[in-house]
CSV table of C-alpha atoms and ligand atoms in Angstrom, one decimal:
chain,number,residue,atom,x,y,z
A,15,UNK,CA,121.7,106.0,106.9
A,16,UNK,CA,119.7,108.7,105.3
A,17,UNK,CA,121.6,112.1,104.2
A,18,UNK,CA,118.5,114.0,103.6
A,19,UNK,CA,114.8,114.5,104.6
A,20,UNK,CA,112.3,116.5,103.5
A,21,UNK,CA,111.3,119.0,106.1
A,22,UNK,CA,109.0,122.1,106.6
A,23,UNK,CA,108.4,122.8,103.0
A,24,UNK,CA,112.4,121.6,101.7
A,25,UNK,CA,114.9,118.8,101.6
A,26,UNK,CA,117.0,119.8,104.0
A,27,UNK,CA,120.8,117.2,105.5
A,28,UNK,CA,118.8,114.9,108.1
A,29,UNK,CA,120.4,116.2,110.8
A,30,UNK,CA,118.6,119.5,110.5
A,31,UNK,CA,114.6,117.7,110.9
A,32,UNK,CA,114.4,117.7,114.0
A,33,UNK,CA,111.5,118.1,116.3
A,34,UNK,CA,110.9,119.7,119.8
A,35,UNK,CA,109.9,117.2,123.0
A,36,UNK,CA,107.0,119.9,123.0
A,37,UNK,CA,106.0,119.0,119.9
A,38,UNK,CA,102.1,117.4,120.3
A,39,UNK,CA,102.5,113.8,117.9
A,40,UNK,CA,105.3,113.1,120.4
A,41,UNK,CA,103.4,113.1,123.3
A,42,UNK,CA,100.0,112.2,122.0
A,43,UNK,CA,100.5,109.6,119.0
A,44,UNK,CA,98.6,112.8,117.4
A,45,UNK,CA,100.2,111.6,113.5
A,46,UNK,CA,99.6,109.8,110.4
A,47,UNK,CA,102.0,108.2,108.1
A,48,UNK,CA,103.0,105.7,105.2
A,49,UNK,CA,105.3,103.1,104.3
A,50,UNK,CA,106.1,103.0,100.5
A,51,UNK,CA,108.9,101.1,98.8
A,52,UNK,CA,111.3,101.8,96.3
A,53,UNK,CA,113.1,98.8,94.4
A,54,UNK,CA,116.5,98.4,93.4
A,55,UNK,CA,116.7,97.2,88.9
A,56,UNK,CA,119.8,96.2,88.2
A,57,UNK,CA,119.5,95.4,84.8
A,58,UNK,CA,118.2,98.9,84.1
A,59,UNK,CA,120.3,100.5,87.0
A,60,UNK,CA,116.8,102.2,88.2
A,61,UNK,CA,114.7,102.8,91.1
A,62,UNK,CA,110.9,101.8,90.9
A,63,UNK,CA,108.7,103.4,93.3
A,64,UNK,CA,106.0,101.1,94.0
A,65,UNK,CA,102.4,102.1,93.5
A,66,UNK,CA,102.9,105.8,94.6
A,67,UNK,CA,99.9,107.4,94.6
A,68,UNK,CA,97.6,104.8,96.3
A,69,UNK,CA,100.0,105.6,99.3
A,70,UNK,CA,99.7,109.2,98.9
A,71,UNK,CA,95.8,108.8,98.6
A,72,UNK,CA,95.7,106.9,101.9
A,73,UNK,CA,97.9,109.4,103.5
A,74,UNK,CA,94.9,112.1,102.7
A,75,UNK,CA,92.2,110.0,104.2
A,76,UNK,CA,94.3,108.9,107.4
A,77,UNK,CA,94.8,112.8,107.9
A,78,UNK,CA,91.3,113.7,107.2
A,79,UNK,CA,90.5,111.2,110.4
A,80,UNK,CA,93.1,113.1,112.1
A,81,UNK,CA,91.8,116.4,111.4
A,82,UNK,CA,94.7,117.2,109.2
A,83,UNK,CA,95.5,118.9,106.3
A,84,UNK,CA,98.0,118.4,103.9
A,85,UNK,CA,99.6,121.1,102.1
A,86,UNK,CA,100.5,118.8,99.4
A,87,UNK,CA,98.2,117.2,96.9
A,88,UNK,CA,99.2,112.8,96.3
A,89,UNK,CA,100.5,113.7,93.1
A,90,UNK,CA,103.1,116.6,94.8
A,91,UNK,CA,104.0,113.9,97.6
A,92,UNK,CA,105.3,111.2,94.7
A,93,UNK,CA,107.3,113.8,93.5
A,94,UNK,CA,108.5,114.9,96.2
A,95,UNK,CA,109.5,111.0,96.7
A,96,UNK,CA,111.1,111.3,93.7
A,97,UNK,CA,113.3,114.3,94.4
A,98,UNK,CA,114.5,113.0,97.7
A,99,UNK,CA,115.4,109.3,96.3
A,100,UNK,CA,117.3,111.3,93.0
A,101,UNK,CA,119.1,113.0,96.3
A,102,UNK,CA,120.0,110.0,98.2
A,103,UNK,CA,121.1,108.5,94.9
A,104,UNK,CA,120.6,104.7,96.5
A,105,UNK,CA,121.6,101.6,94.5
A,106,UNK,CA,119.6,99.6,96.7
A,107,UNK,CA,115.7,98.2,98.2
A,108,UNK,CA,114.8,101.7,100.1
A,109,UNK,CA,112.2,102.3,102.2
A,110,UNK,CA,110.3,105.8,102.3
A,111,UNK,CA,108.8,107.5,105.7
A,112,UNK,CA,106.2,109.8,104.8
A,113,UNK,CA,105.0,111.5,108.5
A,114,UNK,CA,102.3,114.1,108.6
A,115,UNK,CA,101.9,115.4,112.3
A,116,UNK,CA,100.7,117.8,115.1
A,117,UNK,CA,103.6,120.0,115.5
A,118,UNK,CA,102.3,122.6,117.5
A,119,UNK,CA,104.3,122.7,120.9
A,120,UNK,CA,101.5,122.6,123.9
A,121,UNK,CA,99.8,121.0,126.2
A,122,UNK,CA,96.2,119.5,125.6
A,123,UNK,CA,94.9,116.3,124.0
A,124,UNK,CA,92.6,117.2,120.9
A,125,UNK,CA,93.1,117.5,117.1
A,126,UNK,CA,91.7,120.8,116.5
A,127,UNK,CA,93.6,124.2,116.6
A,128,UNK,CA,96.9,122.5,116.4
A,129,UNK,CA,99.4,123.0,113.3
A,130,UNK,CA,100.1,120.3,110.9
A,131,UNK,CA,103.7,119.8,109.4
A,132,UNK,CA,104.6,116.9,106.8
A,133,UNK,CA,108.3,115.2,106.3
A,134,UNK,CA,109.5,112.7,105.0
A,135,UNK,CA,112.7,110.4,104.9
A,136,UNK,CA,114.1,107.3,103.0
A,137,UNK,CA,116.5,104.9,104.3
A,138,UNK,CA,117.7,101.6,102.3
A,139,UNK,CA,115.7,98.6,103.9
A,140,UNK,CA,115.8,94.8,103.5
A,141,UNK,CA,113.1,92.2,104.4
A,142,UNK,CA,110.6,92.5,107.6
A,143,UNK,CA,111.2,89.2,108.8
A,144,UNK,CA,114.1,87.8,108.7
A,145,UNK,CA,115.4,84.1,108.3
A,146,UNK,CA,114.5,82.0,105.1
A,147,UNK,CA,111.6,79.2,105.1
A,148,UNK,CA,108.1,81.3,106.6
A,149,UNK,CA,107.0,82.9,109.0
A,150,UNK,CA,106.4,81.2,112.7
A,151,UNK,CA,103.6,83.5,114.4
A,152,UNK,CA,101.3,83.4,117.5
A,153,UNK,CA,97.8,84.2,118.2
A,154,UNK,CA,98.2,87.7,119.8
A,155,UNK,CA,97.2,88.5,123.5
A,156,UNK,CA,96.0,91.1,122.5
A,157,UNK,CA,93.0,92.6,120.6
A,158,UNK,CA,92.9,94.9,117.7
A,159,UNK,CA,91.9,98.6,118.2
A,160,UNK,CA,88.2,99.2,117.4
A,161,UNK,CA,87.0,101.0,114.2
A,162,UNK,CA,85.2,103.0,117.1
A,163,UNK,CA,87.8,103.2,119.5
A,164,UNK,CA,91.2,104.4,116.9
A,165,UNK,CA,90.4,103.4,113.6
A,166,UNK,CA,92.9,101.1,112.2
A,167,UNK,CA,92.0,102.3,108.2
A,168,UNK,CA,94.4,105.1,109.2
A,169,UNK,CA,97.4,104.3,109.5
A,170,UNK,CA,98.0,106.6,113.0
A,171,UNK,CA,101.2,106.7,114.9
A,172,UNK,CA,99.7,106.0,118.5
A,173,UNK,CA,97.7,103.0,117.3
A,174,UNK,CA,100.8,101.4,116.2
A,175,UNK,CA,101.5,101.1,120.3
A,176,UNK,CA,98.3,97.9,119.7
A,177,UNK,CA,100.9,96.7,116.8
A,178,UNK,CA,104.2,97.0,119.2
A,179,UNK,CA,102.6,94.7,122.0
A,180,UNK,CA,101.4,91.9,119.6
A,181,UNK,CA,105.2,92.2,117.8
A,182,UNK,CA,107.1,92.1,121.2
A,183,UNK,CA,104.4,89.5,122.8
A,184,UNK,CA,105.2,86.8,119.7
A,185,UNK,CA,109.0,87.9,120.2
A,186,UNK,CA,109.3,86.8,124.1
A,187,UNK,CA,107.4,83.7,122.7
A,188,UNK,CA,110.5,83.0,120.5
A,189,UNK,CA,108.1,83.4,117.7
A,190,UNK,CA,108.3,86.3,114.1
A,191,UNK,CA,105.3,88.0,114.2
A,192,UNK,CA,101.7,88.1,116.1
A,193,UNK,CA,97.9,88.1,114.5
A,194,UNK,CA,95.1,89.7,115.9
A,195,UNK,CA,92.0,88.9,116.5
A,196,UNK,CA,89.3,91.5,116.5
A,197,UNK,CA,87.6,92.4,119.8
A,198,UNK,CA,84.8,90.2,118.4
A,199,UNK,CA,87.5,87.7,118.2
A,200,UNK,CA,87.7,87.4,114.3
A,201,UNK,CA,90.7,87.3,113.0
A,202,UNK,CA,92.1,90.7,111.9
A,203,UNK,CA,95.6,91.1,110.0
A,204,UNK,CA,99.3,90.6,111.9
A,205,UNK,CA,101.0,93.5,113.6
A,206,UNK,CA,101.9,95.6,110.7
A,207,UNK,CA,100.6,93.4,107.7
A,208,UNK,CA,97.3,91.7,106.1
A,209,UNK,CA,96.3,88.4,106.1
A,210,UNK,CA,95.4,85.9,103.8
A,211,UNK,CA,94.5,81.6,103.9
A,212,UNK,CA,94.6,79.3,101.2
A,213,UNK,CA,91.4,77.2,101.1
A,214,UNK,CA,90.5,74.4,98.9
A,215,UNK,CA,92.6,76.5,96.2
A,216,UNK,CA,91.2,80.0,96.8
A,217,UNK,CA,92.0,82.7,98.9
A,218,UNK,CA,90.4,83.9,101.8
A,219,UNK,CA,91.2,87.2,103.4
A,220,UNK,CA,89.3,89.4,106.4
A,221,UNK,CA,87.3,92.1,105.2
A,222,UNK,CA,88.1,96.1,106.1
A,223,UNK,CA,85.2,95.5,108.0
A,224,UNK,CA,87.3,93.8,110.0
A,225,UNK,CA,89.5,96.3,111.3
A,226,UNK,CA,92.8,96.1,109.4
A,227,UNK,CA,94.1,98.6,107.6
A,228,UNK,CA,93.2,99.1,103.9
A,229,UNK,CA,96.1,97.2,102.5
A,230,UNK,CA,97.5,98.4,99.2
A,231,UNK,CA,99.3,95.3,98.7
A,232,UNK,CA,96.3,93.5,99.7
A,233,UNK,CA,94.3,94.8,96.9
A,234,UNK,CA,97.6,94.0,94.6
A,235,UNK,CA,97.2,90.2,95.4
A,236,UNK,CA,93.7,89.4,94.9
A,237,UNK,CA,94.3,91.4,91.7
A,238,UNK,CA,97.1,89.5,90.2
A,239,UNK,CA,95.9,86.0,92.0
A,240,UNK,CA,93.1,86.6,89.6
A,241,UNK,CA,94.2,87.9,86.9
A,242,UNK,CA,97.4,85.8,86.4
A,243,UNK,CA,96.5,82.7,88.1
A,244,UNK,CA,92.4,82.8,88.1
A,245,UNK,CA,92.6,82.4,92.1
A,246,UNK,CA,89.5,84.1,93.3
A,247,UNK,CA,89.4,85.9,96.9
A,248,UNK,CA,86.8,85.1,99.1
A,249,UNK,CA,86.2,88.5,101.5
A,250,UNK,CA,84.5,87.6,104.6
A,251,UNK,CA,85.1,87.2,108.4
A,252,UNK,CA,88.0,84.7,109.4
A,253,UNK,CA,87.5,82.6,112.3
A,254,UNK,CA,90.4,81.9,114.8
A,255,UNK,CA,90.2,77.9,114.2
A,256,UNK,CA,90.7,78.5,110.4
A,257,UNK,CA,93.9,79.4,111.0
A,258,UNK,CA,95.1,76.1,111.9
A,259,UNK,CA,93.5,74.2,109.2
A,260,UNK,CA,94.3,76.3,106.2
A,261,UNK,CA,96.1,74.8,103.6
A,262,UNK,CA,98.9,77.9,103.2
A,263,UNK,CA,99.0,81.0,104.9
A,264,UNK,CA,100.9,84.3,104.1
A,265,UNK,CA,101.4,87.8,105.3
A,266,UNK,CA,101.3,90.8,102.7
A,267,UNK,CA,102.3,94.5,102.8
A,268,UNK,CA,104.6,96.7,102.1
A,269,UNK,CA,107.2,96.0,104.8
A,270,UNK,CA,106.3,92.6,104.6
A,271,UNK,CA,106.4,92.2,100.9
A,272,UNK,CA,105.0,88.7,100.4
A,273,UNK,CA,106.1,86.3,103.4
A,274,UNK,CA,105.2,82.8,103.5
A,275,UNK,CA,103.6,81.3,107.2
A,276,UNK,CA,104.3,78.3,108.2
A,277,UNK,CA,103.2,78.0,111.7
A,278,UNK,CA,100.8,79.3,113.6
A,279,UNK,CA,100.3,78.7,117.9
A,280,UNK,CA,103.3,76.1,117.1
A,281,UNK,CA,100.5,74.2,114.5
A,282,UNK,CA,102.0,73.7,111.0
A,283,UNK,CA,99.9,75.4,108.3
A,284,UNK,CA,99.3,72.5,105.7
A,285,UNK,CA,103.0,70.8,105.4
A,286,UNK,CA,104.7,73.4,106.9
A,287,UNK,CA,106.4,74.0,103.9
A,288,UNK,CA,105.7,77.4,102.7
A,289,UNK,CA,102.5,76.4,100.1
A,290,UNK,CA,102.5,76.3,95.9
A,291,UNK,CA,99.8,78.9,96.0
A,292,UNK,CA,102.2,81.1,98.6
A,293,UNK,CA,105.4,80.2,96.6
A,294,UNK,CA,103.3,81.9,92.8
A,295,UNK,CA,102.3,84.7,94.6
A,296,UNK,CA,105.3,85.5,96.1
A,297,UNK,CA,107.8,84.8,93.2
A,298,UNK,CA,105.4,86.8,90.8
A,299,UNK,CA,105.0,90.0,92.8
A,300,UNK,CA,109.6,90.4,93.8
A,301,UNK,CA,109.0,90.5,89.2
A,302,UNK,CA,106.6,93.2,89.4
A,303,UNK,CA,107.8,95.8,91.9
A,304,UNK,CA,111.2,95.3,90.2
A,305,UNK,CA,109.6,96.8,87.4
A,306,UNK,CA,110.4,93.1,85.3
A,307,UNK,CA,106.7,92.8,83.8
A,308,UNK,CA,105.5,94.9,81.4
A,309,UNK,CA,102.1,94.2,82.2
A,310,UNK,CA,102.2,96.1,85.7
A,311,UNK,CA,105.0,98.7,84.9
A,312,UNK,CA,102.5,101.4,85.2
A,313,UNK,CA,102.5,100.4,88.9
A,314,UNK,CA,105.9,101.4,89.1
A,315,UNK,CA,107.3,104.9,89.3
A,316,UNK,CA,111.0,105.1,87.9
A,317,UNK,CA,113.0,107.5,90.1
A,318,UNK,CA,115.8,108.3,87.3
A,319,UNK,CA,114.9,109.8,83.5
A,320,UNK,CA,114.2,106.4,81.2
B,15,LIG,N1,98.2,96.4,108.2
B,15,LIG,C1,98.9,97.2,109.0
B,15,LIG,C2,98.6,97.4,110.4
B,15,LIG,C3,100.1,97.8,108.4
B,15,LIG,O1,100.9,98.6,109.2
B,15,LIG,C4,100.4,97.5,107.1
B,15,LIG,C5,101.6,98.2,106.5
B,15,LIG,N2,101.4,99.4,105.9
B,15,LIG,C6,99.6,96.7,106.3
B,15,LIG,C7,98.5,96.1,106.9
B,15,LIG,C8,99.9,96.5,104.9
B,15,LIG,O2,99.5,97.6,104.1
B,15,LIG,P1,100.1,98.0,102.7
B,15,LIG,O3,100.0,96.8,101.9
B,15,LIG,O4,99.3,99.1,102.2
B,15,LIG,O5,101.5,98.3,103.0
């Protein structure tokens, strides 16, 4: 459990953020936040933060959707990370909670003339989905939020209700996680992660077009796919049916971190053994957020002096 957070302006013990049942982004969904990691070295006994300011930049844009402003620049959030993980002092995988929301206490769905406040909090965090060997998913029942109806670029607290359905639907159906299909029926991203197939050796992932949300560790992939591997990505619309025929699948994000799928609607993608191309990008990317290749070590903030 956390000891701290960061709240109106200070790191204050966690048990002093709290929030009123007036307050507006409880009852209208009316916030924007992040998921960032922080990973445990042992050899160095450090903390990396992983790709900091890209989260922080995202955090702007989801707030200028929102009508929001930020009292803190992306490069005064990281280190503001930073002083709350040096606080916590944890030897361990963490996750961090950044939360910029409507705080003003009233009655009255809208985004203007409302206050903003921004906290944050970081608690130690293990894998997404649980159980070794891939992923077993279902087609969701239901569709994903339209760019014109909540756009999913932002990361916004209500929208994540579309996310809770598909992840308890594939739940009751015994399954780990859901995908959804655009209301064009195209296939979007899963519940709280992007998407990618393995075709005839190269990767194919929906475009933002598509709306899913502008995944940093999306862009990571097709970077290091290329760069260390010379796997090109292929952007483009994703039909349902490809699913079932693609020769590996695999979720990626932040939460998520790399995770193999292996079934889809109860059809096993390719063997059903989590795929060679799955198994590269996955073993290569647990080295770089530990902060193990020197190549990528600029992606990776350390949270103690060096
Ligand atoms: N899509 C959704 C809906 C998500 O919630 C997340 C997690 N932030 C992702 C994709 C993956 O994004 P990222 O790689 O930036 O964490």
């Amino acid at each position: 459990m956390p000891k701290y957070a960061f709240f109106k302006g200070e790191i204050v013990p966690i048990e002093n953020a709290k929030v009123s049942i007036m307050t507006h982004a409880l009852n209208y969904g009316t916030g924007c936040f992040e998921g960032v990691r922080a990973y445990w070295n042992p050899e160095e006994e450090q903390q990396f933060v992983f790709k900091a300011l890209e989260h922080y930049q995202r955090l702007h844009r989801s707030c200028r959707i929102l009508h929001m402003h930020l009292p803190y620049s992306p490069e005064e959030l990281r280190d503001i990370t930073v002083e709350l993980l040096q606080r916590e002092g944890y030897r361990e995988d963490t996750y961090i909670r950044p939360l910029a929301y409507k705080s003003t206490e009233v009655i009255g769905v809208r985004l203007h003339d409302l206050d903003d406040e921004f906290a944050m909090f970081a608690t130690p965090f293990g894998r997404y989905i649980e159980g070794e060997g891939g992923a077993r998913v279902i087609i969701s029942p239901w569709r994903r939020i339209d760019d014109n109806a909540i756009p999913a670029r932002a990361k916004i607290t209500g929208s994540y209700i579309n996310s809770a359905l598909s992840k308890t639907a594939a739940a009751q159906a015994g399954c780990d996680e859901a995908i959804v299909l655009t209301q064009a029926g195209h296939v979007a991203e899963g519940s709280a992660e992007n998407l990618f197939l393995v075709r005839n050796g190269r990767l194919v992932t929906p475009r933002i077009t598509d709306d899913i949300l502008e995944g940093i560790t999306r862009e990571v992939v097709m970077d290091i796919a290329r760069r260390e591997f010379g796997i090109e990505t292929k952007v483009r619309q994703v039909d349902r049916s490809e699913l079932y025929v693609a020769d590996e699948a695999f979720f990626c994000g932040t939460g998520v971190q790399i995770e193999p799928i292996v079934e889809i609607d109860h059809i096993p993608v390719g063997t059903g053994e989590v795929g060679p191309i799955t198994q590269q990008i996955h073993d290569l990317y647990f080295d770089i957020v530990r902060g193990r290749v020197e190549k990528y070590r600029h992606w990776c903030l350390p949270v103690y002096a060096e």
